[in-house]
């Protein structure tokens, strides 16, 4: 690593705990140093360092041809990234807010996702950016975007919940030959309680494998992203009622780690799915189908879910807090299910 | 410009200025980041349109130029502050943010999302005017960066192809940006429509130019593309300039000017005093009406047992909604 | 009705059975005659009459200002339709193939669906067009688009399976104050077996209510669109094994008619969901969640699904037939579930 | 143009012609509806690029002009017919259709979907060339209607902003269409790039113009926008014209011309004879590799009981996959 690296990519090297955001920055920096084919594209990611300053200092180190400021045209520059990927580069596209992936929906689902299928070869491309609510960003700066893409064969979707996973999974995503949508929850970016020491060596976490964040016997909670932390809080509260909760952090949403989910449900017999995203058409449905297909006989109660309500993300704090799933909601549902 | 129009302009300019000062001082309110603030020229431009309160006037999307155009179209300082403070009384019941909202009776259409989109939407509104043979036109302010978006091109292409009555104002952007087309006149030529650039023009000149563009639009002459330069750098100066022009030209006296200023300020101050006391939104009311086809929020809170044998469950704790 | 109406909108009036496509054309024609605010937009729908000739003869009757040929810019003209709707018109937008709704994803999810929410009032707008496979159209002319929008609060999604429903539901959609995505399966458009006599009077079918296409006691099949017909075929075959299948035709996907589904599952205890759309992230998931939430105790077997496989729609006939769910697949699954 | 280049052009022109005649006669094959057929000028344009078989030459998307440009970039008649006939041996194993497919070794990138998108993709490919300092350029053919799409504008804007080595050919459309910008030179001016219109130009003239555009692009001079007029009306004539020009100018003799024609025809005929015997795709092989993260296809076909008590089920009938 060059000695003039910005401080937010040197935490691990200097043995300090890193925030989620720093972990992302470290992954990008290390991958760019490791592989000259890796380059970045996005709005104001160069001199400005990006809306969340993830890429501060990158243009000084890697130059303007590998840290590319783009016009406001998410569809166009995602298409361009695809072309560069065809030619052997490994683009990492930043959406300033992941909400702005919508104009790229066409090119991502019809072009990028179908490349391998159409015989145009693998298309290594990462689209990453901040997602999620709780920041009073309103309907256009708070969305979770997984369900816009979850139904598209050919894409992978990653949504980490810890700095170590964020770093290790982003490295995997960049090295993966398939296109990967990579969601980073804004509420985790700088959260102090999330800081952690990251492994010193090249830290890679495989895509497609869930993590058991907490082991338990009575009830399985399947969740991801910020909701992993909410669910662990709820589990601690439920533990006081002697309800032993197992918390599965999906980490990768597509492909879904069916094995881990099924194994846990076969053990506990109860399944609660917690997602921050809105309810109808959320990922809970697919999980419910998979569990029906492979663990129905083990179920001792209905599969339930705690989610945001079916609404755009509200602007005002009062409304947003009402809209988002809370720890109390998870506790209530957990108690209900455990008594079932 | 008539005397009434000049007075309105002065009044709305002072309103906007007081609003922005008050927000800055308030400590608890903030302009949305992307707002370029008040450029009095946006009020002048908006005043050239046909205003009404019954939904039969022109239509305006203030975009990044709000609150100027919104004030010109009759939005009140109270509404602004309710919107900014996310009061339950705000135009969108605190669900949506930004400095503009929709009030079709007064011809206001709000937007707080991606650039470019409102050119499409207003093109369609203008289509409706043309289709019904109404003497109405649409006005949309967009950041110059909208030019980078394909959506904007699709909207303008649609407007140009059907020659609908629309005026699209592209506001020059202060920030760096990249890949931006600055040749707005050449863009207009590519689409076969009129273009105007406004920079150091006098307010009276701007007024005359835009009135002309509106008239032509409403008569079936098609869209006009307006490049509004220097909007971020001299956004205050322009109002002072206008006021002193009105003075010099003898449209108002010093005394009249001062009383217009005071009246505008008083209205704004009153609004500030008021919103502090107003309540926030009530979630059930604010969100209930807008969900389509959503099931009850928390199904495990149902009070009756789902078991066929009818064993009753204890009522669940926690909020039970719906 | 004007006397010079084209023949494909006069079947009902002259007492003849109508095809699915004719039913669509009749609904459009009658609504345009009934309400001068209704107008059409789409690619080559004017003089050319549209790719499938649904609007043949319309421009002659209603003129070029109510039958608008658009440039190839699905996002732009959907946005324009929204603006016209704000001003009191009732636009019906044709996607030449529904696959091309992708460029309009941004405006539909972020602008149109949020209008009411943002306080901008109701937005009466219908986006309709042909969907579905089996026509060797390949990946860009065969898609089912429901799951791109099912997760968006503020939209309605209608997907009829019979001419009478197509006509009645399209009329409802046009009269509805909410934006409606209206899917028409190409495989039904001219299918002779689908022809039926339509009610003479103003025929309106309410949005949001499923239809019991077949009553049965042993097993519920929930399905929609072309798959209703495949499921009825399968039910006939299962009846020979004395398996009495109930077939629910959803008709409206959003809002989902949860009551009808739940009531049927409570009766039969077995649920099979059949959809032509691809598997992962398909609508089966949401149905499974709702049934878990409200009828878990009544389930006598796992909720299963028969769907297309997770792939873009293949071009070649061999591959497409393999890709699509078949009657045999439904029979196999039905037999398995009934024996469970 | 060198003698070799002229011969190649004649050969590929005859190939394309024979292909189209054969498809029409075949009774079981069809050109995709949107294909405009062979315009020899598309072969001429494509021949001005750098061809290779190791993935280090220029890159071309034939778009609606295939098979011309594809033949120029080395696609074989056999591949075309396999693709058209959905043979298991076809380039995309019969999964995707259309008249072009991707073969990056030969610099071919296929597309059968919406217009406009490939301008974005090729702009990004050209970005890669520029970034690595390679002497390579990208060539994309689009229907003129791509101009209506926002995606095309975003792609061109990106290409223009970064001055990447790309040539974008807009093929005039025979059909009516609406709202189309015909002023391609003005569009180019708006984006600050070069434009060329090709209409009744000689093949030699086209060759020289495009060679120049390619050279400029590869040297960092940025994109060129090419308007190719009259592509649908005189699509056959142009090849005959070229052949007779080659004759008149003495580049070939009558005998040579005839033997080129015969050689091309023989190759194509051989391909027709061959594909009839080739098998269709095998679903498991064709589709297995391209699904990401899909669970087994038919879970109820599993042979082991899902019951905890381990009661075995009879194996299920029906195909069991995965
Ligand atoms: C589709 C989309 N992409 C990106 C953004 C984020 N965004 C909002 S405004 C803006 C730039 C605005 O710049 P400018 O027009 O110069 O206004 P300024 O903030 O400088 O006043 C960006 C990148 C967005 N809102 N929507
Ligand atoms: C996004 C999208 N919208 C619509 C279409 C359907 N479509 C394909 S080609 C075409 C028009 C092509 O016209 P032209 O370029 O003149 O070619 P022609 O068929 O006349 O040869 C249309 C509408 C599409 N493929 N993608
Ligand atoms: Mg700016
Ligand atoms: Mg044409």
PDB file of N, CA, C and O in Angstrom, chain C residues 229-251:
ATOM      1  N   UNK C 229     -55.520 -21.681 -17.809  1.00  0.00           N
ATOM      2  CA  UNK C 229     -55.958 -22.703 -18.764  1.00  0.00           C
ATOM      3  C   UNK C 229     -55.142 -23.985 -18.612  1.00  0.00           C
ATOM      4  O   UNK C 229     -55.678 -25.086 -18.622  1.00  0.00           O
ATOM      5  N   UNK C 230     -53.831 -23.826 -18.432  1.00  0.00           N
ATOM      6  CA  UNK C 230     -52.993 -25.012 -18.202  1.00  0.00           C
ATOM      7  C   UNK C 230     -53.435 -25.718 -16.918  1.00  0.00           C
ATOM      8  O   UNK C 230     -53.470 -26.950 -16.851  1.00  0.00           O
ATOM      9  N   UNK C 231     -53.775 -24.962 -15.906  1.00  0.00           N
ATOM     10  CA  UNK C 231     -54.151 -25.565 -14.619  1.00  0.00           C
ATOM     11  C   UNK C 231     -55.494 -26.274 -14.720  1.00  0.00           C
ATOM     12  O   UNK C 231     -55.696 -27.325 -14.089  1.00  0.00           O
ATOM     13  N   UNK C 232     -56.394 -25.712 -15.514  1.00  0.00           N
ATOM     14  CA  UNK C 232     -57.685 -26.384 -15.686  1.00  0.00           C
ATOM     15  C   UNK C 232     -57.502 -27.699 -16.433  1.00  0.00           C
ATOM     16  O   UNK C 232     -58.147 -28.712 -16.118  1.00  0.00           O
ATOM     17  N   UNK C 233     -56.603 -27.696 -17.407  1.00  0.00           N
ATOM     18  CA  UNK C 233     -56.290 -28.943 -18.100  1.00  0.00           C
ATOM     19  C   UNK C 233     -55.740 -29.976 -17.116  1.00  0.00           C
ATOM     20  O   UNK C 233     -56.117 -31.147 -17.126  1.00  0.00           O
ATOM     21  N   UNK C 234     -54.827 -29.493 -16.293  1.00  0.00           N
ATOM     22  CA  UNK C 234     -54.224 -30.397 -15.305  1.00  0.00           C
ATOM     23  C   UNK C 234     -55.290 -30.904 -14.340  1.00  0.00           C
ATOM     24  O   UNK C 234     -55.305 -32.087 -13.962  1.00  0.00           O
ATOM     25  N   UNK C 235     -56.199 -30.012 -13.944  1.00  0.00           N
ATOM     26  CA  UNK C 235     -57.257 -30.404 -13.009  1.00  0.00           C
ATOM     27  C   UNK C 235     -58.123 -31.500 -13.610  1.00  0.00           C
ATOM     28  O   UNK C 235     -58.528 -32.447 -12.914  1.00  0.00           O
ATOM     29  N   UNK C 236     -58.385 -31.379 -14.907  1.00  0.00           N
ATOM     30  CA  UNK C 236     -59.197 -32.397 -15.570  1.00  0.00           C
ATOM     31  C   UNK C 236     -58.491 -33.752 -15.507  1.00  0.00           C
ATOM     32  O   UNK C 236     -59.110 -34.795 -15.272  1.00  0.00           O
ATOM     33  N   UNK C 237     -57.178 -33.708 -15.716  1.00  0.00           N
ATOM     34  CA  UNK C 237     -56.423 -34.957 -15.662  1.00  0.00           C
ATOM     35  C   UNK C 237     -56.380 -35.504 -14.226  1.00  0.00           C
ATOM     36  O   UNK C 237     -56.541 -36.712 -14.014  1.00  0.00           O
ATOM     37  N   UNK C 238     -56.217 -34.633 -13.272  1.00  0.00           N
ATOM     38  CA  UNK C 238     -56.175 -35.075 -11.871  1.00  0.00           C
ATOM     39  C   UNK C 238     -57.526 -35.620 -11.429  1.00  0.00           C
ATOM     40  O   UNK C 238     -57.606 -36.510 -10.567  1.00  0.00           O
ATOM     41  N   UNK C 239     -58.582 -35.076 -12.030  1.00  0.00           N
ATOM     42  CA  UNK C 239     -59.928 -35.549 -11.676  1.00  0.00           C
ATOM     43  C   UNK C 239     -60.070 -37.029 -11.986  1.00  0.00           C
ATOM     44  O   UNK C 239     -60.804 -37.755 -11.302  1.00  0.00           O
ATOM     45  N   UNK C 240     -59.353 -37.472 -13.013  1.00  0.00           N
ATOM     46  CA  UNK C 240     -59.397 -38.902 -13.335  1.00  0.00           C
ATOM     47  C   UNK C 240     -58.816 -39.767 -12.215  1.00  0.00           C
ATOM     48  O   UNK C 240     -59.162 -40.910 -12.066  1.00  0.00           O
ATOM     49  N   UNK C 241     -57.906 -39.171 -11.431  1.00  0.00           N
ATOM     50  CA  UNK C 241     -57.381 -39.867 -10.242  1.00  0.00           C
ATOM     51  C   UNK C 241     -58.244 -39.562  -9.011  1.00  0.00           C
ATOM     52  O   UNK C 241     -57.815 -39.762  -7.877  1.00  0.00           O
ATOM     53  N   UNK C 242     -59.405 -38.972  -9.232  1.00  0.00           N
ATOM     54  CA  UNK C 242     -60.303 -38.580  -8.128  1.00  0.00           C
ATOM     55  C   UNK C 242     -59.709 -37.476  -7.249  1.00  0.00           C
ATOM     56  O   UNK C 242     -60.027 -37.386  -6.067  1.00  0.00           O
ATOM     57  N   UNK C 243     -58.815 -36.712  -7.815  1.00  0.00           N
ATOM     58  CA  UNK C 243     -58.307 -35.560  -7.063  1.00  0.00           C
ATOM     59  C   UNK C 243     -59.121 -34.337  -7.500  1.00  0.00           C
ATOM     60  O   UNK C 243     -59.106 -33.963  -8.667  1.00  0.00           O
ATOM     61  N   UNK C 244     -59.874 -33.788  -6.556  1.00  0.00           N
ATOM     62  CA  UNK C 244     -60.766 -32.674  -6.886  1.00  0.00           C
ATOM     63  C   UNK C 244     -60.041 -31.346  -6.626  1.00  0.00           C
ATOM     64  O   UNK C 244     -59.822 -30.949  -5.487  1.00  0.00           O
ATOM     65  N   UNK C 245     -59.685 -30.717  -7.697  1.00  0.00           N
ATOM     66  CA  UNK C 245     -58.856 -29.508  -7.617  1.00  0.00           C
ATOM     67  C   UNK C 245     -59.724 -28.256  -7.655  1.00  0.00           C
ATOM     68  O   UNK C 245     -60.678 -28.182  -8.425  1.00  0.00           O
ATOM     69  N   UNK C 246     -59.390 -27.306  -6.804  1.00  0.00           N
ATOM     70  CA  UNK C 246     -60.011 -25.976  -6.891  1.00  0.00           C
ATOM     71  C   UNK C 246     -59.006 -25.053  -7.583  1.00  0.00           C
ATOM     72  O   UNK C 246     -57.847 -24.994  -7.189  1.00  0.00           O
ATOM     73  N   UNK C 247     -59.455 -24.384  -8.624  1.00  0.00           N
ATOM     74  CA  UNK C 247     -58.549 -23.476  -9.351  1.00  0.00           C
ATOM     75  C   UNK C 247     -58.984 -22.032  -9.121  1.00  0.00           C
ATOM     76  O   UNK C 247     -60.097 -21.646  -9.463  1.00  0.00           O
ATOM     77  N   UNK C 248     -58.089 -21.270  -8.519  1.00  0.00           N
ATOM     78  CA  UNK C 248     -58.359 -19.847  -8.277  1.00  0.00           C
ATOM     79  C   UNK C 248     -57.617 -19.019  -9.319  1.00  0.00           C
ATOM     80  O   UNK C 248     -56.393 -19.133  -9.443  1.00  0.00           O
ATOM     81  N   UNK C 249     -58.351 -18.235 -10.051  1.00  0.00           N
ATOM     82  CA  UNK C 249     -57.755 -17.322 -11.030  1.00  0.00           C
ATOM     83  C   UNK C 249     -57.633 -15.954 -10.350  1.00  0.00           C
ATOM     84  O   UNK C 249     -58.632 -15.283 -10.072  1.00  0.00           O
ATOM     85  N   UNK C 250     -56.418 -15.531 -10.097  1.00  0.00           N
ATOM     86  CA  UNK C 250     -56.231 -14.301  -9.314  1.00  0.00           C
ATOM     87  C   UNK C 250     -56.820 -13.055  -9.993  1.00  0.00           C
ATOM     88  O   UNK C 250     -57.295 -12.145  -9.350  1.00  0.00           O
ATOM     89  N   UNK C 251     -56.690 -12.969 -11.296  1.00  0.00           N
ATOM     90  CA  UNK C 251     -57.163 -11.824 -12.080  1.00  0.00           C
ATOM     91  C   UNK C 251     -56.415 -10.536 -11.726  1.00  0.00           C
ATOM     92  O   UNK C 251     -55.895  -9.856 -12.589  1.00  0.00           O
TER      93      UNK C 251
END
